[in-house]
Structures are given as structure tokens and as C-alpha cells.
Amino acid sequence: VLSRQQWKEMQKKRQEEVKRRLELNGSVSLDDKEAFAHFPRATNDEQDMFPHALASFYTFMMAGKVSKSADSYAQQVKMLMERFQLSLDAMVGQEFFDVVKATQENVKRNNLIGAGLKKFRDFVQERGAATPWEVKATSWDERFRLDFRRWAKREPAPSGRSLLTAHFGRKSSGADGVD
């Protein structure tokens, strides 16, 4: 068990490391577990509210000036919810936004992830994170259904074989294609 002083020192080191990485814009990856490890995770109850938060955010975007961005922005927020499973307070915080904005993936996507998160932050800060949400997501609406296993690490393909040959197991040896 860490003492309060040790915990504070550990937090300070993490924040300094994140700052250092942020200075090297594009050097942090969404796959970099260390950069995101210190953010508080969502409780099961909060995770149950994620689809409703997404549906409410989508409705807010459709009613706003940039309705054509509603789908892509909601997809980016959904991806962040699935990947990191953070509390809403953490997701709308400035520090999380700064880290996401500096990721390689965000840079490669011309700041699409950061723009979606920024609009979501504005939405939550304007209305507050209190439930109930304005819109209830339906179970059949795929846009708001979250799969928290989607971003789990998958086993690499067997070495020396492509995914296709690994799937089918072996090549046929007969001239007519039949063994």
C-alpha cells in the first residue's frame, strides 16, 4: 500500500511524463496504456449510461450548426468510450482532451478525434453530466451500442503464414485442386 506522499510523487511523475510526450505532438498513441492509465475508470452504472449520453450528444449535434458532423463526431466519442471506459468527468476533462489531441491517430485523422471530443466536452459542460439524459438509446440502434471488448488486444497471426493460409490450414496439392 502506498503512502499518500508516495502516491502524490507517482502522480506527479506520470503527469510530467504525459507533459513530455505532449510536447512531442503525435508521439503519444491511443494504444499507449501509460498515457491513459491515471484517468479514473467509469463504474458499471456510468458505463450503462454511455449509450444514452451518446444518443443525447448525437441529437444535440443534429440540432446544431454542424449537423453533418454528428455521425463522425459521435463515432469518435464512442470509440474513446469503448477503448478507455473512463468516467464522464475524466473524458470531459482538459487533461484527457490534451492527451487525445496529441495522439498519432488524431494527427493522422486531421484532428477528427479531438474535434469530436471537444464537441462532446462542450455538450456535457453545457448540460452537466447528471442523468437522466435527454434521449434514451434503443438496444437495436447500432450507433449507440458499445462493445467494451472491441479494443482488447488480439493474438497475432501465426508467424510465417498469412491470415488466409492460417485460416484454411494448408494448400491443396493436386493439379485439379483436390487432394
JSON list of C-alpha atoms in Angstrom, two decimals:
[
{"chain": "A", "resi": 1, "resn": "VAL", "atom": "CA", "xyz": [0.00, 0.00, 0.00]},
{"chain": "A", "resi": 2, "resn": "LEU", "atom": "CA", "xyz": [1.35, 3.39, -0.99]},
{"chain": "A", "resi": 3, "resn": "SER", "atom": "CA", "xyz": [1.50, 6.24, 1.44]},
{"chain": "A", "resi": 4, "resn": "ARG", "atom": "CA", "xyz": [-0.20, 9.48, 0.46]},
{"chain": "A", "resi": 5, "resn": "GLN", "atom": "CA", "xyz": [3.20, 11.08, -0.23]},
{"chain": "A", "resi": 6, "resn": "GLN", "atom": "CA", "xyz": [4.31, 8.16, -2.44]},
{"chain": "A", "resi": 7, "resn": "TRP", "atom": "CA", "xyz": [1.04, 8.30, -4.33]},
{"chain": "A", "resi": 8, "resn": "LYS", "atom": "CA", "xyz": [1.43, 12.06, -4.92]},
{"chain": "A", "resi": 9, "resn": "GLU", "atom": "CA", "xyz": [5.00, 11.56, -6.16]},
{"chain": "A", "resi": 10, "resn": "MET", "atom": "CA", "xyz": [3.85, 8.79, -8.52]},
{"chain": "A", "resi": 11, "resn": "GLN", "atom": "CA", "xyz": [1.04, 11.01, -9.87]},
{"chain": "A", "resi": 12, "resn": "LYS", "atom": "CA", "xyz": [3.49, 13.89, -10.37]},
{"chain": "A", "resi": 13, "resn": "LYS", "atom": "CA", "xyz": [5.88, 11.63, -12.31]},
{"chain": "A", "resi": 14, "resn": "ARG", "atom": "CA", "xyz": [3.03, 10.41, -14.52]},
{"chain": "A", "resi": 15, "resn": "GLN", "atom": "CA", "xyz": [1.87, 13.95, -15.23]},
{"chain": "A", "resi": 16, "resn": "GLU", "atom": "CA", "xyz": [5.43, 15.04, -16.07]},
{"chain": "A", "resi": 17, "resn": "GLU", "atom": "CA", "xyz": [5.75, 12.09, -18.45]},
{"chain": "A", "resi": 18, "resn": "VAL", "atom": "CA", "xyz": [2.45, 12.94, -20.13]},
{"chain": "A", "resi": 19, "resn": "LYS", "atom": "CA", "xyz": [3.54, 16.59, -20.48]},
{"chain": "A", "resi": 20, "resn": "ARG", "atom": "CA", "xyz": [6.83, 15.48, -22.00]},
{"chain": "A", "resi": 21, "resn": "ARG", "atom": "CA", "xyz": [5.00, 13.30, -24.52]},
{"chain": "A", "resi": 22, "resn": "LEU", "atom": "CA", "xyz": [2.52, 16.04, -25.32]},
{"chain": "A", "resi": 23, "resn": "GLU", "atom": "CA", "xyz": [5.36, 18.37, -26.21]},
{"chain": "A", "resi": 24, "resn": "LEU", "atom": "CA", "xyz": [6.28, 15.86, -28.89]},
{"chain": "A", "resi": 25, "resn": "ASN", "atom": "CA", "xyz": [2.92, 16.22, -30.64]},
{"chain": "A", "resi": 26, "resn": "GLY", "atom": "CA", "xyz": [1.98, 12.98, -32.36]},
{"chain": "A", "resi": 27, "resn": "SER", "atom": "CA", "xyz": [4.34, 10.87, -30.27]},
{"chain": "A", "resi": 28, "resn": "VAL", "atom": "CA", "xyz": [1.62, 9.51, -27.98]},
{"chain": "A", "resi": 29, "resn": "SER", "atom": "CA", "xyz": [-0.59, 6.71, -29.27]},
{"chain": "A", "resi": 30, "resn": "LEU", "atom": "CA", "xyz": [-4.09, 5.72, -28.25]},
{"chain": "A", "resi": 31, "resn": "ASP", "atom": "CA", "xyz": [-2.51, 2.31, -27.61]},
{"chain": "A", "resi": 32, "resn": "ASP", "atom": "CA", "xyz": [-0.08, 3.82, -25.07]},
{"chain": "A", "resi": 33, "resn": "LYS", "atom": "CA", "xyz": [-1.51, 2.45, -21.83]},
{"chain": "A", "resi": 34, "resn": "GLU", "atom": "CA", "xyz": [0.77, 4.55, -19.63]},
{"chain": "A", "resi": 35, "resn": "ALA", "atom": "CA", "xyz": [-0.50, 7.83, -21.04]},
{"chain": "A", "resi": 36, "resn": "PHE", "atom": "CA", "xyz": [-4.10, 6.95, -20.11]},
{"chain": "A", "resi": 37, "resn": "ALA", "atom": "CA", "xyz": [-3.61, 4.77, -17.01]},
{"chain": "A", "resi": 38, "resn": "HIS", "atom": "CA", "xyz": [-4.09, 7.52, -14.42]},
{"chain": "A", "resi": 39, "resn": "PHE", "atom": "CA", "xyz": [-7.55, 8.62, -15.57]},
{"chain": "A", "resi": 40, "resn": "PRO", "atom": "CA", "xyz": [-10.42, 7.32, -13.40]},
{"chain": "A", "resi": 41, "resn": "ARG", "atom": "CA", "xyz": [-12.44, 4.49, -14.92]},
{"chain": "A", "resi": 42, "resn": "ALA", "atom": "CA", "xyz": [-16.21, 4.54, -15.21]},
{"chain": "A", "resi": 43, "resn": "THR", "atom": "CA", "xyz": [-18.32, 2.50, -12.83]},
{"chain": "A", "resi": 44, "resn": "ASN", "atom": "CA", "xyz": [-20.68, -0.11, -14.28]},
{"chain": "A", "resi": 45, "resn": "ASP", "atom": "CA", "xyz": [-23.57, 2.29, -13.73]},
{"chain": "A", "resi": 46, "resn": "GLU", "atom": "CA", "xyz": [-21.74, 5.01, -15.66]},
{"chain": "A", "resi": 47, "resn": "GLN", "atom": "CA", "xyz": [-20.98, 2.58, -18.48]},
{"chain": "A", "resi": 48, "resn": "ASP", "atom": "CA", "xyz": [-24.68, 1.70, -18.64]},
{"chain": "A", "resi": 49, "resn": "MET", "atom": "CA", "xyz": [-25.38, 5.41, -19.26]},
{"chain": "A", "resi": 50, "resn": "PHE", "atom": "CA", "xyz": [-22.83, 5.76, -22.11]},
{"chain": "A", "resi": 51, "resn": "PRO", "atom": "CA", "xyz": [-25.32, 4.82, -24.89]},
{"chain": "A", "resi": 52, "resn": "HIS", "atom": "CA", "xyz": [-27.81, 7.42, -23.62]},
{"chain": "A", "resi": 53, "resn": "ALA", "atom": "CA", "xyz": [-25.07, 10.05, -23.38]},
{"chain": "A", "resi": 54, "resn": "LEU", "atom": "CA", "xyz": [-24.05, 9.24, -26.98]},
{"chain": "A", "resi": 55, "resn": "ALA", "atom": "CA", "xyz": [-27.66, 9.37, -28.22]},
{"chain": "A", "resi": 56, "resn": "SER", "atom": "CA", "xyz": [-28.21, 12.71, -26.46]},
{"chain": "A", "resi": 57, "resn": "PHE", "atom": "CA", "xyz": [-24.94, 14.06, -27.88]},
{"chain": "A", "resi": 58, "resn": "TYR", "atom": "CA", "xyz": [-25.91, 12.91, -31.39]},
{"chain": "A", "resi": 59, "resn": "THR", "atom": "CA", "xyz": [-29.32, 14.61, -31.07]},
{"chain": "A", "resi": 60, "resn": "PHE", "atom": "CA", "xyz": [-27.62, 17.79, -29.82]},
{"chain": "A", "resi": 61, "resn": "MET", "atom": "CA", "xyz": [-25.26, 17.72, -32.82]},
{"chain": "A", "resi": 62, "resn": "MET", "atom": "CA", "xyz": [-28.10, 17.13, -35.31]},
{"chain": "A", "resi": 63, "resn": "ALA", "atom": "CA", "xyz": [-29.94, 20.17, -33.93]},
{"chain": "A", "resi": 64, "resn": "GLY", "atom": "CA", "xyz": [-26.84, 22.38, -34.09]},
{"chain": "A", "resi": 65, "resn": "LYS", "atom": "CA", "xyz": [-24.97, 24.27, -36.78]},
{"chain": "A", "resi": 66, "resn": "VAL", "atom": "CA", "xyz": [-22.71, 21.36, -37.76]},
{"chain": "A", "resi": 67, "resn": "SER", "atom": "CA", "xyz": [-25.27, 18.56, -38.11]},
{"chain": "A", "resi": 68, "resn": "LYS", "atom": "CA", "xyz": [-23.30, 16.99, -40.97]},
{"chain": "A", "resi": 69, "resn": "SER", "atom": "CA", "xyz": [-20.56, 16.13, -38.43]},
{"chain": "A", "resi": 70, "resn": "ALA", "atom": "CA", "xyz": [-22.91, 14.41, -35.98]},
{"chain": "A", "resi": 71, "resn": "ASP", "atom": "CA", "xyz": [-22.19, 10.87, -37.19]},
{"chain": "A", "resi": 72, "resn": "SER", "atom": "CA", "xyz": [-18.41, 11.15, -37.31]},
{"chain": "A", "resi": 73, "resn": "TYR", "atom": "CA", "xyz": [-18.12, 13.04, -34.02]},
{"chain": "A", "resi": 74, "resn": "ALA", "atom": "CA", "xyz": [-20.38, 10.54, -32.24]},
{"chain": "A", "resi": 75, "resn": "GLN", "atom": "CA", "xyz": [-18.30, 7.67, -33.67]},
{"chain": "A", "resi": 76, "resn": "GLN", "atom": "CA", "xyz": [-15.11, 9.20, -32.29]},
{"chain": "A", "resi": 77, "resn": "VAL", "atom": "CA", "xyz": [-16.63, 9.64, -28.82]},
{"chain": "A", "resi": 78, "resn": "LYS", "atom": "CA", "xyz": [-17.98, 6.08, -28.96]},
{"chain": "A", "resi": 79, "resn": "MET", "atom": "CA", "xyz": [-14.51, 4.79, -29.84]},
{"chain": "A", "resi": 80, "resn": "LEU", "atom": "CA", "xyz": [-12.99, 6.65, -26.87]},
{"chain": "A", "resi": 81, "resn": "MET", "atom": "CA", "xyz": [-15.70, 5.34, -24.53]},
{"chain": "A", "resi": 82, "resn": "GLU", "atom": "CA", "xyz": [-15.15, 1.76, -25.68]},
{"chain": "A", "resi": 83, "resn": "ARG", "atom": "CA", "xyz": [-11.39, 1.93, -25.67]},
{"chain": "A", "resi": 84, "resn": "PHE", "atom": "CA", "xyz": [-10.76, 3.64, -22.32]},
{"chain": "A", "resi": 85, "resn": "GLN", "atom": "CA", "xyz": [-14.02, 3.19, -20.35]},
{"chain": "A", "resi": 86, "resn": "LEU", "atom": "CA", "xyz": [-13.33, 6.38, -18.39]},
{"chain": "A", "resi": 87, "resn": "SER", "atom": "CA", "xyz": [-15.73, 8.28, -16.18]},
{"chain": "A", "resi": 88, "resn": "LEU", "atom": "CA", "xyz": [-17.51, 11.14, -17.93]},
{"chain": "A", "resi": 89, "resn": "ASP", "atom": "CA", "xyz": [-15.73, 13.61, -15.66]},
{"chain": "A", "resi": 90, "resn": "ALA", "atom": "CA", "xyz": [-12.39, 12.26, -16.88]},
{"chain": "A", "resi": 91, "resn": "MET", "atom": "CA", "xyz": [-13.49, 12.24, -20.54]},
{"chain": "A", "resi": 92, "resn": "VAL", "atom": "CA", "xyz": [-14.57, 15.86, -20.47]},
{"chain": "A", "resi": 93, "resn": "GLY", "atom": "CA", "xyz": [-11.51, 16.99, -18.51]},
{"chain": "A", "resi": 94, "resn": "GLN", "atom": "CA", "xyz": [-8.84, 19.20, -20.05]},
{"chain": "A", "resi": 95, "resn": "GLU", "atom": "CA", "xyz": [-6.00, 16.75, -19.36]},
{"chain": "A", "resi": 96, "resn": "PHE", "atom": "CA", "xyz": [-7.69, 13.86, -21.23]},
{"chain": "A", "resi": 97, "resn": "PHE", "atom": "CA", "xyz": [-8.51, 16.20, -24.10]},
{"chain": "A", "resi": 98, "resn": "ASP", "atom": "CA", "xyz": [-4.86, 17.34, -24.29]},
{"chain": "A", "resi": 99, "resn": "VAL", "atom": "CA", "xyz": [-3.56, 13.78, -24.38]},
{"chain": "A", "resi": 100, "resn": "VAL", "atom": "CA", "xyz": [-6.07, 12.67, -27.04]},
{"chain": "A", "resi": 101, "resn": "LYS", "atom": "CA", "xyz": [-5.35, 15.75, -29.13]},
{"chain": "A", "resi": 102, "resn": "ALA", "atom": "CA", "xyz": [-1.63, 14.90, -29.14]},
{"chain": "A", "resi": 103, "resn": "THR", "atom": "CA", "xyz": [-2.03, 11.28, -30.28]},
{"chain": "A", "resi": 104, "resn": "GLN", "atom": "CA", "xyz": [-0.66, 9.97, -33.54]},
{"chain": "A", "resi": 105, "resn": "GLU", "atom": "CA", "xyz": [-4.11, 8.74, -34.50]},
{"chain": "A", "resi": 106, "resn": "ASN", "atom": "CA", "xyz": [-5.63, 12.19, -34.02]},
{"chain": "A", "resi": 107, "resn": "VAL", "atom": "CA", "xyz": [-2.86, 13.80, -36.08]},
{"chain": "A", "resi": 108, "resn": "LYS", "atom": "CA", "xyz": [-3.33, 11.19, -38.86]},
{"chain": "A", "resi": 109, "resn": "ARG", "atom": "CA", "xyz": [-7.09, 11.85, -38.89]},
{"chain": "A", "resi": 110, "resn": "ASN", "atom": "CA", "xyz": [-6.65, 15.64, -39.19]},
{"chain": "A", "resi": 111, "resn": "ASN", "atom": "CA", "xyz": [-7.85, 16.23, -35.61]},
{"chain": "A", "resi": 112, "resn": "LEU", "atom": "CA", "xyz": [-11.15, 14.38, -36.11]},
{"chain": "A", "resi": 113, "resn": "ILE", "atom": "CA", "xyz": [-10.88, 12.57, -32.76]},
{"chain": "A", "resi": 114, "resn": "GLY", "atom": "CA", "xyz": [-10.01, 15.79, -30.94]},
{"chain": "A", "resi": 115, "resn": "ALA", "atom": "CA", "xyz": [-12.81, 17.71, -32.67]},
{"chain": "A", "resi": 116, "resn": "GLY", "atom": "CA", "xyz": [-15.40, 15.08, -31.72]},
{"chain": "A", "resi": 117, "resn": "LEU", "atom": "CA", "xyz": [-14.17, 15.03, -28.12]},
{"chain": "A", "resi": 118, "resn": "LYS", "atom": "CA", "xyz": [-14.18, 18.85, -27.99]},
{"chain": "A", "resi": 119, "resn": "LYS", "atom": "CA", "xyz": [-17.83, 18.99, -29.10]},
{"chain": "A", "resi": 120, "resn": "PHE", "atom": "CA", "xyz": [-18.73, 16.26, -26.59]},
{"chain": "A", "resi": 121, "resn": "ARG", "atom": "CA", "xyz": [-16.94, 18.22, -23.84]},
{"chain": "A", "resi": 122, "resn": "ASP", "atom": "CA", "xyz": [-18.85, 21.36, -24.78]},
{"chain": "A", "resi": 123, "resn": "PHE", "atom": "CA", "xyz": [-22.14, 19.42, -24.77]},
{"chain": "A", "resi": 124, "resn": "VAL", "atom": "CA", "xyz": [-21.55, 17.80, -21.35]},
{"chain": "A", "resi": 125, "resn": "GLN", "atom": "CA", "xyz": [-20.24, 21.01, -19.81]},
{"chain": "A", "resi": 126, "resn": "GLU", "atom": "CA", "xyz": [-23.25, 22.95, -21.12]},
{"chain": "A", "resi": 127, "resn": "ARG", "atom": "CA", "xyz": [-25.87, 20.48, -19.85]},
{"chain": "A", "resi": 128, "resn": "GLY", "atom": "CA", "xyz": [-23.97, 18.85, -16.98]},
{"chain": "A", "resi": 129, "resn": "ALA", "atom": "CA", "xyz": [-23.18, 15.17, -16.58]},
{"chain": "A", "resi": 130, "resn": "ALA", "atom": "CA", "xyz": [-26.21, 14.49, -14.40]},
{"chain": "A", "resi": 131, "resn": "THR", "atom": "CA", "xyz": [-28.64, 11.86, -15.55]},
{"chain": "A", "resi": 132, "resn": "PRO", "atom": "CA", "xyz": [-31.20, 11.30, -16.95]},
{"chain": "A", "resi": 133, "resn": "TRP", "atom": "CA", "xyz": [-30.08, 12.02, -20.48]},
{"chain": "A", "resi": 134, "resn": "GLU", "atom": "CA", "xyz": [-32.44, 13.72, -22.91]},
{"chain": "A", "resi": 135, "resn": "VAL", "atom": "CA", "xyz": [-32.52, 10.76, -25.30]},
{"chain": "A", "resi": 136, "resn": "LYS", "atom": "CA", "xyz": [-32.73, 7.09, -24.40]},
{"chain": "A", "resi": 137, "resn": "ALA", "atom": "CA", "xyz": [-30.72, 4.91, -26.78]},
{"chain": "A", "resi": 138, "resn": "THR", "atom": "CA", "xyz": [-32.61, 1.91, -28.09]},
{"chain": "A", "resi": 139, "resn": "SER", "atom": "CA", "xyz": [-30.99, -1.52, -27.95]},
{"chain": "A", "resi": 140, "resn": "TRP", "atom": "CA", "xyz": [-31.34, -2.02, -31.71]},
{"chain": "A", "resi": 141, "resn": "ASP", "atom": "CA", "xyz": [-29.59, 1.22, -32.67]},
{"chain": "A", "resi": 142, "resn": "GLU", "atom": "CA", "xyz": [-26.05, 0.15, -33.51]},
{"chain": "A", "resi": 143, "resn": "ARG", "atom": "CA", "xyz": [-24.75, 3.74, -33.44]},
{"chain": "A", "resi": 144, "resn": "PHE", "atom": "CA", "xyz": [-25.08, 3.85, -29.66]},
{"chain": "A", "resi": 145, "resn": "ARG", "atom": "CA", "xyz": [-24.39, 0.22, -28.69]},
{"chain": "A", "resi": 146, "resn": "LEU", "atom": "CA", "xyz": [-20.95, -0.08, -27.10]},
{"chain": "A", "resi": 147, "resn": "ASP", "atom": "CA", "xyz": [-18.70, -3.13, -27.18]},
{"chain": "A", "resi": 148, "resn": "PHE", "atom": "CA", "xyz": [-16.05, -2.80, -24.49]},
{"chain": "A", "resi": 149, "resn": "ARG", "atom": "CA", "xyz": [-14.22, -5.89, -25.81]},
{"chain": "A", "resi": 150, "resn": "ARG", "atom": "CA", "xyz": [-13.64, -4.37, -29.25]},
{"chain": "A", "resi": 151, "resn": "TRP", "atom": "CA", "xyz": [-10.30, -2.83, -28.35]},
{"chain": "A", "resi": 152, "resn": "ALA", "atom": "CA", "xyz": [-8.90, -5.81, -26.43]},
{"chain": "A", "resi": 153, "resn": "LYS", "atom": "CA", "xyz": [-5.56, -6.98, -27.77]},
{"chain": "A", "resi": 154, "resn": "ARG", "atom": "CA", "xyz": [-5.90, -9.82, -30.25]},
{"chain": "A", "resi": 155, "resn": "GLU", "atom": "CA", "xyz": [-3.43, -12.63, -30.72]},
{"chain": "A", "resi": 156, "resn": "PRO", "atom": "CA", "xyz": [-1.02, -12.05, -33.62]},
{"chain": "A", "resi": 157, "resn": "ALA", "atom": "CA", "xyz": [-1.25, -14.25, -36.71]},
{"chain": "A", "resi": 158, "resn": "PRO", "atom": "CA", "xyz": [0.97, -17.33, -36.67]},
{"chain": "A", "resi": 159, "resn": "SER", "atom": "CA", "xyz": [4.43, -16.33, -37.86]},
{"chain": "A", "resi": 160, "resn": "GLY", "atom": "CA", "xyz": [5.39, -17.25, -41.39]},
{"chain": "A", "resi": 161, "resn": "ARG", "atom": "CA", "xyz": [1.79, -17.63, -42.51]},
{"chain": "A", "resi": 162, "resn": "SER", "atom": "CA", "xyz": [-0.70, -15.11, -43.74]},
{"chain": "A", "resi": 163, "resn": "LEU", "atom": "CA", "xyz": [-4.08, -14.86, -42.06]},
{"chain": "A", "resi": 164, "resn": "LEU", "atom": "CA", "xyz": [-5.69, -16.51, -45.08]},
{"chain": "A", "resi": 165, "resn": "THR", "atom": "CA", "xyz": [-3.40, -19.56, -45.16]},
{"chain": "A", "resi": 166, "resn": "ALA", "atom": "CA", "xyz": [-3.58, -19.83, -41.38]},
{"chain": "A", "resi": 167, "resn": "HIS", "atom": "CA", "xyz": [-7.37, -19.88, -41.66]},
{"chain": "A", "resi": 168, "resn": "PHE", "atom": "CA", "xyz": [-7.50, -22.57, -44.36]},
{"chain": "A", "resi": 169, "resn": "GLY", "atom": "CA", "xyz": [-4.62, -24.56, -42.88]},
{"chain": "A", "resi": 170, "resn": "ARG", "atom": "CA", "xyz": [-2.91, -25.90, -45.98]},
{"chain": "A", "resi": 171, "resn": "LYS", "atom": "CA", "xyz": [-2.67, -25.52, -49.71]},
{"chain": "A", "resi": 172, "resn": "SER", "atom": "CA", "xyz": [-4.14, -28.16, -51.99]},
{"chain": "A", "resi": 173, "resn": "SER", "atom": "CA", "xyz": [-1.54, -30.28, -53.73]},
{"chain": "A", "resi": 174, "resn": "GLY", "atom": "CA", "xyz": [-3.49, -31.86, -56.58]},
{"chain": "A", "resi": 175, "resn": "ALA", "atom": "CA", "xyz": [-3.42, -30.48, -60.12]},
{"chain": "A", "resi": 176, "resn": "ASP", "atom": "CA", "xyz": [-7.18, -30.31, -60.20]},
{"chain": "A", "resi": 177, "resn": "GLY", "atom": "CA", "xyz": [-7.28, -28.55, -56.82]},
{"chain": "A", "resi": 178, "resn": "VAL", "atom": "CA", "xyz": [-8.42, -31.70, -54.97]},
{"chain": "A", "resi": 179, "resn": "ASP", "atom": "CA", "xyz": [-6.14, -33.78, -52.74]}
]
